[in-house]
């Protein structure tokens, strides 16, 4: 073959130049051979997978178009329509997840047996640099985003049901509360658990997939001492119910979440409505609380960043004690960013203990008098600094937050919680924690026991996890259309949707409307489950 060289070698002989040319050509030829070998191996693997898929598929499949995830095409989840066509399968063109649903053999092929929990995802996250966010969201200002079918490029490869399971990352706090003999000490642990539940959202700017009606998720962690089950019990409004229990019968943790998402031009606000309940049978105690509001800033331009704000009140319904916490908004110059502070109060509202820290870092308990003296001194110092620097006219959300500063520890404080460090590869994998990395892991042993509605089997999430964004987009639209069609068919036949594992009713401790676990899930009798995938 002929090679043109556009490089000059003014200081070496003609023979040396020839040697350099030969070396360059050999290196280039070797790399070409390596790439051809990789391509050949990949082609053979896909051919085997396609053949397997063809042999086990139905005679006909409905093949949905898979527009590029970067086109920005989307439609309303309630009333929008997507074109489709019925075509026979053709060997060599089938994708593992094409057609009416992912075949189980294809899912198995993408999910090899793993003897130990994984520390990364199968593929790194894709770049969002080429996405025109404004072209997509400009029609959604002031709207509730849970009613809009958003493009898949906004997502992370987890269902919201899996995202909820991240509450359990710091389960040791519940076990620690159970072993404590003092109610205030137990409240410290429970309050820290409530704060740790939102810690996983730090730097998580991807949106979890909206669960399909009837979708479920289970998680058993013997090493952490709990088992968890959740179900999407309502689609409009979207409600996710969950129930977790200690393997040593040391706690029950349950609740239902109705997330309301709104787009306000420069930010997306998520208000997680719903009741969260913790029961400690050993002490005959029950605690309830709600989560703070989460806001993602700079959606259109600039660096994305997250803040949590609002009041969280953890109530001990037996003793009347409560922990009133304030998740502080960012404020000018980001001084209050990530801060959490409040008090544990007795039933007569006497301050028993002060709680302070950052939901992204750690939480401390200290005597109320020491906390108030420190806060007073800190406020005076801030006012003096503000006087010297003057004020700024910029809105805080237009500016990226400053680098997180460590919590200033007040003398005499007790550390009650510290966030688990993120793995080194977290930035490559949607800012996941080690715990989150393992949530969608599917081992062969699981496939024999989990129901067909488990979100580990969702083809759009599985496709995104392995890095196929176009396929994920197509499968997401297909599942949304299938769900919409099922709803129309139920309305024509006056058939009502029946939940499988949860029943609606009043919370036994604060009488608020809730969804309670009706048991039976762990008996592994999964007959008559809906075909949602």
PDB file of N, CA and C in Angstrom, residues 16-48:
ATOM      1  N   UNK A  16      17.818   6.976   7.794  1.00  0.00           N
ATOM      2  CA  UNK A  16      17.101   7.063   9.080  1.00  0.00           C
ATOM      3  C   UNK A  16      15.648   7.430   8.859  1.00  0.00           C
ATOM      4  N   UNK A  17      15.410   8.291   7.888  1.00  0.00           N
ATOM      5  CA  UNK A  17      14.022   8.655   7.590  1.00  0.00           C
ATOM      6  C   UNK A  17      13.227   7.436   7.131  1.00  0.00           C
ATOM      7  N   UNK A  18      13.857   6.614   6.310  1.00  0.00           N
ATOM      8  CA  UNK A  18      13.185   5.415   5.814  1.00  0.00           C
ATOM      9  C   UNK A  18      12.830   4.484   6.964  1.00  0.00           C
ATOM     10  N   UNK A  19      13.763   4.358   7.929  1.00  0.00           N
ATOM     11  CA  UNK A  19      13.497   3.509   9.095  1.00  0.00           C
ATOM     12  C   UNK A  19      12.308   4.036   9.882  1.00  0.00           C
ATOM     13  N   UNK A  20      12.262   5.352  10.064  1.00  0.00           N
ATOM     14  CA  UNK A  20      11.140   5.969  10.810  1.00  0.00           C
ATOM     15  C   UNK A  20       9.818   5.702  10.103  1.00  0.00           C
ATOM     16  N   UNK A  21       9.852   5.853   8.766  1.00  0.00           N
ATOM     17  CA  UNK A  21       8.626   5.611   7.996  1.00  0.00           C
ATOM     18  C   UNK A  21       8.165   4.167   8.175  1.00  0.00           C
ATOM     19  N   UNK A  22       9.090   3.225   8.092  1.00  0.00           N
ATOM     20  CA  UNK A  22       8.749   1.811   8.225  1.00  0.00           C
ATOM     21  C   UNK A  22       8.161   1.506   9.601  1.00  0.00           C
ATOM     22  N   UNK A  23       8.763   2.095  10.648  1.00  0.00           N
ATOM     23  CA  UNK A  23       8.256   1.893  12.008  1.00  0.00           C
ATOM     24  C   UNK A  23       6.834   2.416  12.134  1.00  0.00           C
ATOM     25  N   UNK A  24       6.566   3.618  11.625  1.00  0.00           N
ATOM     26  CA  UNK A  24       5.219   4.217  11.699  1.00  0.00           C
ATOM     27  C   UNK A  24       4.205   3.335  10.991  1.00  0.00           C
ATOM     28  N   UNK A  25       4.604   2.846   9.780  1.00  0.00           N
ATOM     29  CA  UNK A  25       3.687   2.005   9.003  1.00  0.00           C
ATOM     30  C   UNK A  25       3.398   0.705   9.739  1.00  0.00           C
ATOM     31  N   UNK A  26       4.396   0.093  10.332  1.00  0.00           N
ATOM     32  CA  UNK A  26       4.210  -1.165  11.060  1.00  0.00           C
ATOM     33  C   UNK A  26       3.288  -0.979  12.256  1.00  0.00           C
ATOM     34  N   UNK A  27       3.497   0.080  13.012  1.00  0.00           N
ATOM     35  CA  UNK A  27       2.642   0.359  14.180  1.00  0.00           C
ATOM     36  C   UNK A  27       1.200   0.561  13.737  1.00  0.00           C
ATOM     37  N   UNK A  28       1.040   1.352  12.656  1.00  0.00           N
ATOM     38  CA  UNK A  28      -0.322   1.607  12.153  1.00  0.00           C
ATOM     39  C   UNK A  28      -0.990   0.319  11.697  1.00  0.00           C
ATOM     40  N   UNK A  29      -0.191  -0.531  11.005  1.00  0.00           N
ATOM     41  CA  UNK A  29      -0.744  -1.788  10.504  1.00  0.00           C
ATOM     42  C   UNK A  29      -1.134  -2.718  11.654  1.00  0.00           C
ATOM     43  N   UNK A  30      -0.334  -2.748  12.719  1.00  0.00           N
ATOM     44  CA  UNK A  30      -0.632  -3.585  13.881  1.00  0.00           C
ATOM     45  C   UNK A  30      -1.921  -3.134  14.556  1.00  0.00           C
ATOM     46  N   UNK A  31      -2.093  -1.811  14.722  1.00  0.00           N
ATOM     47  CA  UNK A  31      -3.319  -1.292  15.345  1.00  0.00           C
ATOM     48  C   UNK A  31      -4.543  -1.629  14.502  1.00  0.00           C
ATOM     49  N   UNK A  32      -4.388  -1.552  13.156  1.00  0.00           N
ATOM     50  CA  UNK A  32      -5.498  -1.877  12.271  1.00  0.00           C
ATOM     51  C   UNK A  32      -5.911  -3.330  12.434  1.00  0.00           C
ATOM     52  N   UNK A  33      -4.897  -4.239  12.517  1.00  0.00           N
ATOM     53  CA  UNK A  33      -5.210  -5.645  12.703  1.00  0.00           C
ATOM     54  C   UNK A  33      -5.926  -5.904  14.026  1.00  0.00           C
ATOM     55  N   UNK A  34      -5.495  -5.198  15.076  1.00  0.00           N
ATOM     56  CA  UNK A  34      -6.131  -5.357  16.392  1.00  0.00           C
ATOM     57  C   UNK A  34      -7.590  -4.923  16.356  1.00  0.00           C
ATOM     58  N   UNK A  35      -7.862  -3.789  15.698  1.00  0.00           N
ATOM     59  CA  UNK A  35      -9.233  -3.300  15.607  1.00  0.00           C
ATOM     60  C   UNK A  35     -10.105  -4.247  14.796  1.00  0.00           C
ATOM     61  N   UNK A  36      -9.522  -4.822  13.705  1.00  0.00           N
ATOM     62  CA  UNK A  36     -10.282  -5.769  12.885  1.00  0.00           C
ATOM     63  C   UNK A  36     -10.621  -7.021  13.681  1.00  0.00           C
ATOM     64  N   UNK A  37      -9.692  -7.482  14.536  1.00  0.00           N
ATOM     65  CA  UNK A  37      -9.951  -8.648  15.374  1.00  0.00           C
ATOM     66  C   UNK A  37     -11.061  -8.373  16.380  1.00  0.00           C
ATOM     67  N   UNK A  38     -11.008  -7.161  16.994  1.00  0.00           N
ATOM     68  CA  UNK A  38     -12.058  -6.794  17.961  1.00  0.00           C
ATOM     69  C   UNK A  38     -13.416  -6.759  17.273  1.00  0.00           C
ATOM     70  N   UNK A  39     -13.442  -6.152  16.078  1.00  0.00           N
ATOM     71  CA  UNK A  39     -14.700  -6.029  15.352  1.00  0.00           C
ATOM     72  C   UNK A  39     -15.248  -7.401  14.966  1.00  0.00           C
ATOM     73  N   UNK A  40     -14.337  -8.309  14.558  1.00  0.00           N
ATOM     74  CA  UNK A  40     -14.757  -9.653  14.195  1.00  0.00           C
ATOM     75  C   UNK A  40     -15.355 -10.392  15.388  1.00  0.00           C
ATOM     76  N   UNK A  41     -14.698 -10.282  16.535  1.00  0.00           N
ATOM     77  CA  UNK A  41     -15.195 -10.953  17.748  1.00  0.00           C
ATOM     78  C   UNK A  41     -16.545 -10.410  18.161  1.00  0.00           C
ATOM     79  N   UNK A  42     -16.713  -9.078  18.086  1.00  0.00           N
ATOM     80  CA  UNK A  42     -17.989  -8.467  18.455  1.00  0.00           C
ATOM     81  C   UNK A  42     -19.087  -8.902  17.498  1.00  0.00           C
ATOM     82  N   UNK A  43     -18.778  -8.944  16.197  1.00  0.00           N
ATOM     83  CA  UNK A  43     -19.773  -9.355  15.206  1.00  0.00           C
ATOM     84  C   UNK A  43     -20.222 -10.786  15.446  1.00  0.00           C
ATOM     85  N   UNK A  44     -19.266 -11.686  15.744  1.00  0.00           N
ATOM     86  CA  UNK A  44     -19.613 -13.075  16.010  1.00  0.00           C
ATOM     87  C   UNK A  44     -20.485 -13.207  17.250  1.00  0.00           C
ATOM     88  N   UNK A  45     -20.161 -12.438  18.299  1.00  0.00           N
ATOM     89  CA  UNK A  45     -20.958 -12.495  19.537  1.00  0.00           C
ATOM     90  C   UNK A  45     -22.377 -12.022  19.289  1.00  0.00           C
ATOM     91  N   UNK A  46     -22.524 -10.928  18.533  1.00  0.00           N
ATOM     92  CA  UNK A  46     -23.865 -10.414  18.237  1.00  0.00           C
ATOM     93  C   UNK A  46     -24.650 -11.382  17.373  1.00  0.00           C
ATOM     94  N   UNK A  47     -23.962 -12.077  16.444  1.00  0.00           N
ATOM     95  CA  UNK A  47     -24.637 -13.047  15.586  1.00  0.00           C
ATOM     96  C   UNK A  47     -25.175 -14.215  16.404  1.00  0.00           C
ATOM     97  N   UNK A  48     -24.353 -14.686  17.374  1.00  0.00           N
ATOM     98  CA  UNK A  48     -24.793 -15.770  18.253  1.00  0.00           C
ATOM     99  C   UNK A  48     -26.002 -15.330  19.066  1.00  0.00           C
TER     100      UNK A  48
END
